XYZ file of C-alpha atoms in Angstrom:
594
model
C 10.598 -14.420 28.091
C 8.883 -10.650 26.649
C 7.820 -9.812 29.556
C 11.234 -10.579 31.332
C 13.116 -8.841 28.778
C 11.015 -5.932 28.753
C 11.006 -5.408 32.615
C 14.665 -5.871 32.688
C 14.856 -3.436 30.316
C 12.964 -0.429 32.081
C 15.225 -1.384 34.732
C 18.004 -0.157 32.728
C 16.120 3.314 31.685
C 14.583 3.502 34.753
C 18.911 3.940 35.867
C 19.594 6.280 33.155
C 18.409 9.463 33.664
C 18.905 10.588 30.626
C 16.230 8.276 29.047
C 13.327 9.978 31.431
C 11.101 7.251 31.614
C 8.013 7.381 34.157
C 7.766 5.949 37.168
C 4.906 3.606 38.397
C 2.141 5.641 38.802
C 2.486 7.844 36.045
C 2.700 7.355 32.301
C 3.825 9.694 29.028
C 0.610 11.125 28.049
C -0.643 14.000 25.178
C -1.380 17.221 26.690
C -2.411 20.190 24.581
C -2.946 23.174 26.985
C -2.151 24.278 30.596
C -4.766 26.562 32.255
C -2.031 28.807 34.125
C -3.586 29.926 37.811
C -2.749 32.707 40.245
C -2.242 31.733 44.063
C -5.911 32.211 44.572
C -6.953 30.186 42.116
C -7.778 32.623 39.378
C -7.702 31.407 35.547
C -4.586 33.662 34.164
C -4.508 32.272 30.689
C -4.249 29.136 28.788
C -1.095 28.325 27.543
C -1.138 26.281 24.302
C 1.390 23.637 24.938
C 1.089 22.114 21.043
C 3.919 22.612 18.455
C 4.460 22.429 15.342
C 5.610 18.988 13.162
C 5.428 20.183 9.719
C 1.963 21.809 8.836
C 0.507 20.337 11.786
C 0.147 20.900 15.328
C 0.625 18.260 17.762
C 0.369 17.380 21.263
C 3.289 17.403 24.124
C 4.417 14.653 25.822
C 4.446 14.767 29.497
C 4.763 12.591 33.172
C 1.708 12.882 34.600
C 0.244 10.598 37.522
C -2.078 7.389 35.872
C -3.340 4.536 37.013
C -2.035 2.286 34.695
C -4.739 0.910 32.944
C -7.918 1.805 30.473
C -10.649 3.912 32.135
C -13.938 2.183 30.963
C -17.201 2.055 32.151
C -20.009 3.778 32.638
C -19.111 6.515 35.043
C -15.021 6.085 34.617
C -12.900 7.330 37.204
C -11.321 11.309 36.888
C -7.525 11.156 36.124
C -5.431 13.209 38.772
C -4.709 16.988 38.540
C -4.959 16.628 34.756
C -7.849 15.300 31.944
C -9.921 16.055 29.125
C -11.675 19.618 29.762
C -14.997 17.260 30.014
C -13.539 16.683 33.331
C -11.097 19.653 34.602
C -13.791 22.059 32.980
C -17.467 20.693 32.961
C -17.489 21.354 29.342
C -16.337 19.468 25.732
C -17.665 19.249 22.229
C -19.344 15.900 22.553
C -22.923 17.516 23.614
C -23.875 15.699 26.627
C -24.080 18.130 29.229
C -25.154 15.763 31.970
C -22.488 13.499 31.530
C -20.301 15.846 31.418
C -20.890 17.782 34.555
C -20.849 14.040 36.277
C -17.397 14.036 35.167
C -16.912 17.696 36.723
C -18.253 16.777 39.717
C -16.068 13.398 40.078
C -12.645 15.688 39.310
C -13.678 18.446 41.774
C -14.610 15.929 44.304
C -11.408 14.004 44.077
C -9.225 16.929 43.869
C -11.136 18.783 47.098
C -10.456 15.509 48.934
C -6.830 15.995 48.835
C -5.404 17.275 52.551
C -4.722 20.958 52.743
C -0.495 20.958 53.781
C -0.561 24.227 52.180
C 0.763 23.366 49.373
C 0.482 26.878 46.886
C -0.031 25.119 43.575
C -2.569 22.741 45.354
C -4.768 25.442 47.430
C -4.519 26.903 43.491
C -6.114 23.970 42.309
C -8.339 24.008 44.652
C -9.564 28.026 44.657
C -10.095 26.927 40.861
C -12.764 24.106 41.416
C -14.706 25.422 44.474
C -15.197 28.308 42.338
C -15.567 27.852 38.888
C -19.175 27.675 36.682
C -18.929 24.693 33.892
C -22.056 26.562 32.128
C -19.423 29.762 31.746
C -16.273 27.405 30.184
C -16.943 28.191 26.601
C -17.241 32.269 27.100
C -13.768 32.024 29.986
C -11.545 30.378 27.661
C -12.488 32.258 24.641
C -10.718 34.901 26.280
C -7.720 33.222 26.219
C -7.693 30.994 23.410
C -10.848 29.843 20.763
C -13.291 27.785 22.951
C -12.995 24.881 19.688
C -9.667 24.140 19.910
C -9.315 23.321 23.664
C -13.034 21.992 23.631
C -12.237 18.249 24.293
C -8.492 18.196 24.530
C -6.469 16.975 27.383
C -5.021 19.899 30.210
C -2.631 20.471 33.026
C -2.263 23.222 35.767
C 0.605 25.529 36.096
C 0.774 27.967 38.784
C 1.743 31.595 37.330
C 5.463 32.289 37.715
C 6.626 28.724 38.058
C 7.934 26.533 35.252
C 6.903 23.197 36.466
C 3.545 22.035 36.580
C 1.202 21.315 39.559
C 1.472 17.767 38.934
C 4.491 17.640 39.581
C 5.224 19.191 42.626
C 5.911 17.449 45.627
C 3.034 17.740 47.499
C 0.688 16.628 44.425
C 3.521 13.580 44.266
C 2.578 12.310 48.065
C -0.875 12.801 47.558
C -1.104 10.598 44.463
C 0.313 7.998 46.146
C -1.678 8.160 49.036
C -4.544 8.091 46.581
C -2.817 5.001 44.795
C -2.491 2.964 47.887
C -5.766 4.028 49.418
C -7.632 2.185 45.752
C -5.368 -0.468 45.894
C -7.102 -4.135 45.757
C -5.031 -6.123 44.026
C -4.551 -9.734 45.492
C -1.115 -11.481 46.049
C 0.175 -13.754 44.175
C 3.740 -14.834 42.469
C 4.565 -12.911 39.811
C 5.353 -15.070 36.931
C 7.767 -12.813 35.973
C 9.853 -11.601 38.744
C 9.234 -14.954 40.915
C 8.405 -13.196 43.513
C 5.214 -12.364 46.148
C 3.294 -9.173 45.135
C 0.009 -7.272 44.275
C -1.273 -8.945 40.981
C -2.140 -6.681 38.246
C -5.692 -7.265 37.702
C -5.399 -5.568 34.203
C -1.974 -4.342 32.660
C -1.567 -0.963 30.925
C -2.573 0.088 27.718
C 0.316 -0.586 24.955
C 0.244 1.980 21.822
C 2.380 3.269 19.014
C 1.449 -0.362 16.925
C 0.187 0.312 13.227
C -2.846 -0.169 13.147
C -3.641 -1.387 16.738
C -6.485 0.839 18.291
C -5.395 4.835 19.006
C -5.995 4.507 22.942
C -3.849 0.875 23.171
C -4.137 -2.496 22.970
C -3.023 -5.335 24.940
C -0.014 -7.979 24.944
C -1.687 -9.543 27.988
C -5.375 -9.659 28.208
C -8.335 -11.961 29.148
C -11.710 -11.024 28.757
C -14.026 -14.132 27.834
C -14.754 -17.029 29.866
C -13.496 -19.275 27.310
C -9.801 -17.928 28.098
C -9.928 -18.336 31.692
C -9.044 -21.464 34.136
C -10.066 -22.665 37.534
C -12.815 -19.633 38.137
C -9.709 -16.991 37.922
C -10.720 -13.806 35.968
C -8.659 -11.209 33.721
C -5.329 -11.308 34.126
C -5.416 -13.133 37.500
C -5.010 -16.409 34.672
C -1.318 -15.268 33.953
C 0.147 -13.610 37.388
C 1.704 -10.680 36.776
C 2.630 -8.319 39.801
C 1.600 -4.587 39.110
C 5.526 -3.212 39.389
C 6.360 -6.045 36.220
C 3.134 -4.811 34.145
C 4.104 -1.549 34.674
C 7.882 -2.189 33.867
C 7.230 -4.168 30.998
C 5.307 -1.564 29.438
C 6.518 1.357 30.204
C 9.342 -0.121 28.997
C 7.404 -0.901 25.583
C 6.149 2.370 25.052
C 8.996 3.799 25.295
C 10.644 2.062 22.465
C 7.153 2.368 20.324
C 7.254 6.353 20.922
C 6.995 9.333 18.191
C 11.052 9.410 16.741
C 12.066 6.101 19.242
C 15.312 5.007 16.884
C 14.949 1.681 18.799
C 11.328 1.078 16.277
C 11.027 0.457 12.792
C 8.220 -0.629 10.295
C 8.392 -4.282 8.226
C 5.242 -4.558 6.878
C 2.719 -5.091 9.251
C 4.805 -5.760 12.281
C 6.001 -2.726 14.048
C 9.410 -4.201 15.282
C 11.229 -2.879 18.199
C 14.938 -3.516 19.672
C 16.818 -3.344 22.482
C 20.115 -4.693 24.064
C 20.840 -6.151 27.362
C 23.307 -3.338 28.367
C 23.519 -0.221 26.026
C 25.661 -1.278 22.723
C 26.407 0.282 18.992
C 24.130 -1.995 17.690
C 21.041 -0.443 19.027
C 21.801 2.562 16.818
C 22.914 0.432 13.642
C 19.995 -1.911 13.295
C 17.594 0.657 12.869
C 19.168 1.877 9.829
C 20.155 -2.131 8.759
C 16.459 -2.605 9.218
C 14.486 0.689 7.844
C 16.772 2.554 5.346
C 20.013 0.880 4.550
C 23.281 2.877 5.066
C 24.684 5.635 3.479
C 26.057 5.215 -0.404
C 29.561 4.158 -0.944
C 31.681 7.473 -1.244
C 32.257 6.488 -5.568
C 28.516 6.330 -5.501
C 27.306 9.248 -3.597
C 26.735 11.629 -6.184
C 24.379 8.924 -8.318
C 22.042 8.540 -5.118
C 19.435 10.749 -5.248
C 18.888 11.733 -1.739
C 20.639 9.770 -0.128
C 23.677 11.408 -1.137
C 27.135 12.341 0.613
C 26.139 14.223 3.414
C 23.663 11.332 4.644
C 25.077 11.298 8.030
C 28.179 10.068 9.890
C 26.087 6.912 11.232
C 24.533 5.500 7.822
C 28.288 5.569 6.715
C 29.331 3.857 9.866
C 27.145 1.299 9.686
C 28.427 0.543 5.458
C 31.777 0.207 7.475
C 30.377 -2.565 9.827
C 28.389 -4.300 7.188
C 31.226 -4.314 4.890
C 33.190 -6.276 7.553
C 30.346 -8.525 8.608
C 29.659 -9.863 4.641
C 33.053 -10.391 4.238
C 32.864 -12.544 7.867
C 34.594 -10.016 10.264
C 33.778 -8.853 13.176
C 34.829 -5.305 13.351
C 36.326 -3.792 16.366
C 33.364 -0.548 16.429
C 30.530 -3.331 17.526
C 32.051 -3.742 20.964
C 31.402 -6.730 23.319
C 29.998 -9.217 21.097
C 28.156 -10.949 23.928
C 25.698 -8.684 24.946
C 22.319 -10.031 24.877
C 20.363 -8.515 21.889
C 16.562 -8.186 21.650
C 14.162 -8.125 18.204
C 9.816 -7.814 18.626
C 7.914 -7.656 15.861
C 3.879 -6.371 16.609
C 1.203 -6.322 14.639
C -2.391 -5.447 15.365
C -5.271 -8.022 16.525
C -8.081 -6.192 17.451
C -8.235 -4.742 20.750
C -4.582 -6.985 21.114
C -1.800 -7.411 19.818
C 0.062 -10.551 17.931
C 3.472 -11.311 18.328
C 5.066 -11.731 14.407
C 8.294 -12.776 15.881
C 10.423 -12.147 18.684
C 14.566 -13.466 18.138
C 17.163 -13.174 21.135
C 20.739 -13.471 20.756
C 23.379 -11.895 21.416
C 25.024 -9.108 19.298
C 28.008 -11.210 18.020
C 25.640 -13.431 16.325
C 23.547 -11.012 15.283
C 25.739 -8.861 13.226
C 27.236 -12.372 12.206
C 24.037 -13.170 10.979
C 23.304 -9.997 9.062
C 26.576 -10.042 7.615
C 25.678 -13.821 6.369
C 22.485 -12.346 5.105
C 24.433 -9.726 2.827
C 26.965 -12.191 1.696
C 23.829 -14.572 0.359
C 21.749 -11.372 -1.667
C 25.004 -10.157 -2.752
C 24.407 -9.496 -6.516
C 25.749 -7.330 -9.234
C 23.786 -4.206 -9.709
C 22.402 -2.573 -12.583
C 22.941 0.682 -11.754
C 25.101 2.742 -9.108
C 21.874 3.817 -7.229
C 21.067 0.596 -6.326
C 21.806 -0.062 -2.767
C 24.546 -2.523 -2.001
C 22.872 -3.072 1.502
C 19.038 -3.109 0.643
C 17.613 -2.644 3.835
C 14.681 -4.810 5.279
C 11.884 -2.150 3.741
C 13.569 -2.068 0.386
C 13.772 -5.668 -0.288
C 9.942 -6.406 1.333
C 8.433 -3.696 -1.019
C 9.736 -5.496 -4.287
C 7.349 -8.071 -2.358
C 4.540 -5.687 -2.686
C 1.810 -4.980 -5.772
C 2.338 -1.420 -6.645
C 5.269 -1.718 -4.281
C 3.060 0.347 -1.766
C 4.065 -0.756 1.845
C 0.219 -1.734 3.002
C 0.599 -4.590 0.358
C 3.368 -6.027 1.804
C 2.508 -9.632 2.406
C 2.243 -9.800 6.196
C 3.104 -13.101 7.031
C 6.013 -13.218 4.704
C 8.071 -10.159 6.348
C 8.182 -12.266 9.575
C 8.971 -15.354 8.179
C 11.682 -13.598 6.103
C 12.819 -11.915 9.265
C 12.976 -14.509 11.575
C 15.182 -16.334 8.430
C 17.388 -13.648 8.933
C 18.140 -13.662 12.540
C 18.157 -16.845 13.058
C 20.530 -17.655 9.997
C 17.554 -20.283 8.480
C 16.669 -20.519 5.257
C 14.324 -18.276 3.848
C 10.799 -19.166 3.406
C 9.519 -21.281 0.487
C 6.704 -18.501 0.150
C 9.415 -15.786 -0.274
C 9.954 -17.837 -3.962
C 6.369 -17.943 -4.501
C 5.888 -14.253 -3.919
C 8.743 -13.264 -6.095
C 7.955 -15.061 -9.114
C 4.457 -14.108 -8.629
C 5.225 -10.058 -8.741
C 7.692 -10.842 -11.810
C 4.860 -12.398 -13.746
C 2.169 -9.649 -12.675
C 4.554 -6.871 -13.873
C 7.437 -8.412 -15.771
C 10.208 -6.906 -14.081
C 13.319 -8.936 -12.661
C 14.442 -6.224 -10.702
C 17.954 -5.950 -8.940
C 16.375 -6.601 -5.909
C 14.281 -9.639 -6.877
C 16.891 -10.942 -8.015
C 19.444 -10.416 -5.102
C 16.123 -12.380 -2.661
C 16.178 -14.993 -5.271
C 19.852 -15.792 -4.911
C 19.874 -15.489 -1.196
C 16.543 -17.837 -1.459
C 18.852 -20.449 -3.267
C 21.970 -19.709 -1.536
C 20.127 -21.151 1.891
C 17.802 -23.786 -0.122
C 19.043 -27.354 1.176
C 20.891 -28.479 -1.942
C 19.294 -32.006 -2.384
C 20.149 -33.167 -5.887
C 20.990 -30.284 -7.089
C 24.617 -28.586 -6.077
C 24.369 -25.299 -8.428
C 25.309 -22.522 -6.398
C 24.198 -18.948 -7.782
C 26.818 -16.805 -8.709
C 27.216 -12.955 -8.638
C 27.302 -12.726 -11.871
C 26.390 -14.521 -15.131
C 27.587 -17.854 -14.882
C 28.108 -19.162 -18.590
C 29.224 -22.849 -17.923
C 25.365 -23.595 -16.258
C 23.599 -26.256 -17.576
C 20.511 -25.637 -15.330
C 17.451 -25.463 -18.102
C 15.816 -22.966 -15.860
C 18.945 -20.902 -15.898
C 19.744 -21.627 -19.167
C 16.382 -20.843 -20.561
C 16.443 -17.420 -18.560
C 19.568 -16.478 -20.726
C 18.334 -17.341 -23.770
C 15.116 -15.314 -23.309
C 17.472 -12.334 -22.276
C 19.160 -13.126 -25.587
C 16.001 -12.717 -27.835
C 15.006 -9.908 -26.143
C 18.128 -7.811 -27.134
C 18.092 -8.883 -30.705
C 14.224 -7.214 -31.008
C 15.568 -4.418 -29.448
C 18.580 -4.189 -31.421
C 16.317 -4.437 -35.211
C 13.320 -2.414 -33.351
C 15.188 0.725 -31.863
C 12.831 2.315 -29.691
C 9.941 -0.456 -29.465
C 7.169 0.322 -26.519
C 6.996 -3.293 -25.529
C 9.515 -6.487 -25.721
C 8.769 -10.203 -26.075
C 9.462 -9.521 -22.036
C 6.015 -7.720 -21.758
C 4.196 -10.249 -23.785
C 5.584 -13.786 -23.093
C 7.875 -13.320 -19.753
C 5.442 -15.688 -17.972
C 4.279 -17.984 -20.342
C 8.346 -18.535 -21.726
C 9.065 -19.167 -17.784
C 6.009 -21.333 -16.632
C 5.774 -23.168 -20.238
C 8.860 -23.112 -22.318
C 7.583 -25.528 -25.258
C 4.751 -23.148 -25.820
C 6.548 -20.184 -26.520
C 10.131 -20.652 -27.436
C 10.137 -21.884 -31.266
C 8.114 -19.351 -32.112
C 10.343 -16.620 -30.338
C 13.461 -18.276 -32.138
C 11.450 -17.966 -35.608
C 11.406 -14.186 -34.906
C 14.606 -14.136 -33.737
C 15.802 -14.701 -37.545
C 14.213 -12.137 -38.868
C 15.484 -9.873 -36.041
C 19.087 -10.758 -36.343
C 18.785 -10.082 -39.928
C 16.806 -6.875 -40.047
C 19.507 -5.143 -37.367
C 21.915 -3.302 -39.090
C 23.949 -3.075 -35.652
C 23.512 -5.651 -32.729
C 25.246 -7.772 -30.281
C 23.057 -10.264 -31.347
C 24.052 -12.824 -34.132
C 23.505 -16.783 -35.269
C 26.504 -17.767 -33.500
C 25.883 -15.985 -30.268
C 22.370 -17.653 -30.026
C 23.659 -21.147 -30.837
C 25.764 -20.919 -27.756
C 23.518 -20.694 -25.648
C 21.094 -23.252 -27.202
C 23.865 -25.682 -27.352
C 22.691 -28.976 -25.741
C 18.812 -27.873 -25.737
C 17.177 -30.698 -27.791
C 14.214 -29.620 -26.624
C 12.004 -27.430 -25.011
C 10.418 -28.710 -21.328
C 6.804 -28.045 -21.240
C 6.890 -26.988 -17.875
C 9.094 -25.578 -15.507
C 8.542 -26.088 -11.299
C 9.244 -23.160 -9.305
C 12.308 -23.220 -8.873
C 13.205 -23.497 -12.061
C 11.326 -20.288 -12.855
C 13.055 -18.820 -10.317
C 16.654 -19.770 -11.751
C 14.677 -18.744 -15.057
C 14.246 -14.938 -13.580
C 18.257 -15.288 -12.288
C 19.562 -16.497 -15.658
C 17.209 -13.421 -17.316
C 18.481 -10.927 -15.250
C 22.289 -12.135 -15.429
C 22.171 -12.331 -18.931
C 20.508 -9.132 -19.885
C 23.359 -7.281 -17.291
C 25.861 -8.702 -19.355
C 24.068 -7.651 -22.494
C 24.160 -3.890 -21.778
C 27.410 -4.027 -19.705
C 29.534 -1.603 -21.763
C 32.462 -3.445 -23.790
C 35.374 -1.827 -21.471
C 33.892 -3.141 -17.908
C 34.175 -6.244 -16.603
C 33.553 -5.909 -13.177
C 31.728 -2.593 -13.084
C 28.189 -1.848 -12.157
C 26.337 -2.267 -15.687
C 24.379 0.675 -17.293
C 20.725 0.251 -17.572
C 18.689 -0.604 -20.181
C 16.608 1.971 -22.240
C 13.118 0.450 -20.632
């Protein structure tokens, strides 16, 4: 079902000329210089085809003719009318002459072999080779350009006074193909993908742009040990795939894992890409949904450092369609609502990759979904900055110790994703995790709490039929809840007689209050006395505290997890209401003096 996707999908760019995808037979590959030749096949100059991405340099991105799969072994094949200068020059920076000028030799020998049809840029290319000295490579190009930087680097011909490359001129076009079919040996078979009779790719092309996956690619497809094979069939001959599907499939792949793609994101270890059947809005919304949330309501703006008014017209169109979607609309800007809807995740697995999840649908139930998801984590704020619309990122890196994105847990942002767009509940570790960052660092964060009501908003209910409110709900008699509140309470009152204090009963006793109540909570009432009556200003008084305690006979001496979590919910609602200034009601609250 990939694969079929995929290859339908480079059908559709392969239509659209304004994607510029390759054809088969030639891939996107970095290229750093061009060695620019006259028509008898003098070296000109070396143009340096790098620019500039911040304070680096970097490679461009060009169609030339490949194979379509790794070059390995010991003497590996020359690529055509471009390589490494190991290959188009006899010389690198890798100091081994001989096998270098094996390379040279293999290059020159391929590139002499092509027929003469008089061709300029190819008699060029081949004036070049007949004639030039490896031995002399770092003293030629010195001239031009320091012999270090191109030493090594991958290069293309360009005849002077023409803008395209050699590569690509028509001549070099029917002689790669002629080369292609003349080292074709693939057998026939059905393709499992198309269903039809073709060559079988014996190996499939090289997938990058995963996190983490190897620089030079990895594989989705791949058999390499006798212990994956079956009935004496070798490499990819196990799973039929025809050579125009491999290539299809991806191409098609690459293209939505390259540099500045908007079609790929990052959720902690699973580089996730997306695509629709037919082009649609939401290919340009979920990224945003996904990776940094929409643009600030327009009251807001001006609290959200950086992400301010001027954020872009589609961040603020996508607030518009999420707005509609919580609330259970479908808004008219999302289009056709059937259109078939795509979501990979890919994470690194040595020289392969692992699928983390992979959800069709179609783009109606999708943003229905999402919309659902919002509706469940909606929960008051604390402060204007906080996002409204957390995206993916945001909420997985509250998951994270030091919230640094290579601790996400990587297990739990597929499970939580696959939750999502599926419309299941969320995963019992997603509770687990939570609770277990609140008791390492003692913070019930916005965010926390927001995945902690959406975690009980989808729980099956069971015995229990308490549904988690937006705000503080004072009429719970859930002990977790209840217990949450009335550490919130004692809290306050310290900080109300201790103006100023470094640390609350929150940084010594959070976990212990929420894991074992009995332990903890008589003594924190004792000092609550004292407290109350040291403050010579507070919210805090006898009666306010014996509201909440009303009913609690006694303390439990331990609560399950999910009573700790309805402990963290109950904390967080109470201590919002606590600092909400006396003239809102249903404003954002301010935040506390941490």
């Amino acid at each position: 079902m990939i694969l079929q996707a995929l290859n339908a999908y480079y059908q559709r760019l392969a239509d659209d000329p304004s994607e510029n995808v390759p054809r088969q037979g030639y891939s996107r590959e970095k290229i750093h210089f061009a060695l620019i030749l006259g028509q008898d096949g003098t070296l000109l100059d070396v143009h340096d085809l790098r620019i500039q991405d911040g304070k680096k340099l970097v490679p461009k991105e060009l169609f030339v003719p490949h194979p379509g799969k790794k070059r390995a072994g010991t003497n590996p094949p020359p690529n055509f009318l471009w390589d490494n200068t190991g290959y188009v020059l006899g010389a690198d920076a890798k100091g081994k002459p001989d096998h270098t000028r094996k390379c040279f030799l293999a290059f020159r020998k391929q590139t002499l072999a092509i027929p003469d049809d008089g061709d300029a840029g190819l008699t060029a290319v081949r004036a070049f080779l007949d004639a030039w000295e490896p031995e002399r490579a770092p003293e030629v190009i010195s001239t031009f350009l320091p012999w270090d930087e191109v030493a090594g680097w991958n290069v293309v011909f360009r005849l002077d006074g023409d803008m395209g490359y050699i590569h690509d001129r028509p001549a070099a076009r029917t002689a790669w193909e002629a080369l292609r079919g003349q080292s074709a040996d693939a057998d026939q078979g059905f393709c499992l993908v198309t269903g039809r009779l073709a060559p079988i790719a014996r190996l499939h092309p090289a997938i990058k742009g995963v996190r983490g996956a190897q620089s030079s690619g990895a594989s989705l497809v791949s058999f390499n040990l006798d212990a994956f094979t079956s009935y004496g069939k070798e490499q990819n001959h196990n799973a039929p795939v025809s050579e125009a599907a491999a290539f299809g499939y991806t191409t098609a792949l690459n293209h939505l894992l390259r540099a500045g793609s908007n079609r790929r994101v990052q959720i902690g270890d699973a580089t996730t890409v997306f695509w629709s059947e037919r082009p649609h809005v939401l290919e340009d919304l979920m990224g945003l949904f996904l990776d940094k949330g929409p643009a600030p309501a327009p009251d807001d703006a001006e609290h959200a450092d950086g992400q301010a008014a001027d954020d872009g017209d589609l961040a603020r169109h996508v607030r518009l369609v999420l707005e509609a979607v919580r609330e259970g609309r479908m808004p008219k800007e999302l289009g056709d609502t059937d259109v078939r809807f795509y979501v990979l995740g890919l994470a690194p697995n040595a020289a392969r990759l692992s699928v983390r999840f992979f959800e069709v649908s179609t783009t109606g139930k999708i943003a229905a979904r999402v919309g659902s998801h919002f509706r469940d984590i909606n929960m008051e704020r604390r402060h204007p900055r906080d996002p409204e619309f957390p995206s993916m990122w945001q909420l997985l890196i509250e998951l994270a110790p030091l919230r640094k994105s290579d601790n996400i847990p990587p297990t739990l942002s597929g499970a939580l994703m696959r939750a999502i767009l599926g419309g299941h509940p969320y995963p019992r570790s997603l509770l687990a995790a939570i609770i277990g960052r609140i008791r390492a660092d003692h913070e019930v964060s916005y965010l926390r709490a927001a995945l902690l009501k959406g975690y009980f908003t989808r729980a099956p209910k069971g015995d229990n039929t308490w549904e988690v409110g937006v705000t503080l709900d004072p009429a719970s008699t859930d002990i977790g809840y209840r217990l949450g509140r009335l550490f919130a309470i004692l809290e306050k009152a310290q900080q109300d007689a201790l103006p100023g204090i470094n640390a609350t009963i929150r940084d010594r006793f959070y976990g212990a209050a929420s894991a074992t109540p009995r332990a903890v909570f008589p003594r924190l009432i004792h000092l609550a006395q004292f407290h109350i009556s040291k403050a010579d200003y507070g919210y805090i008084s006898d009666k306010r505290l014996g509201e909440v305690m009303e009913g609690l006979n006694d303390f439990p001496a331990h609560l399950t997890m999910d009573q700790q979590g309805r402990f963290a919910l109950g904390y967080y609602h109470q201590r919002n209401a606590l600092w909400r200034k006396a003239d809102t009601t249903a404003q954002a609250p301010v935040p506390a003096d941490d």
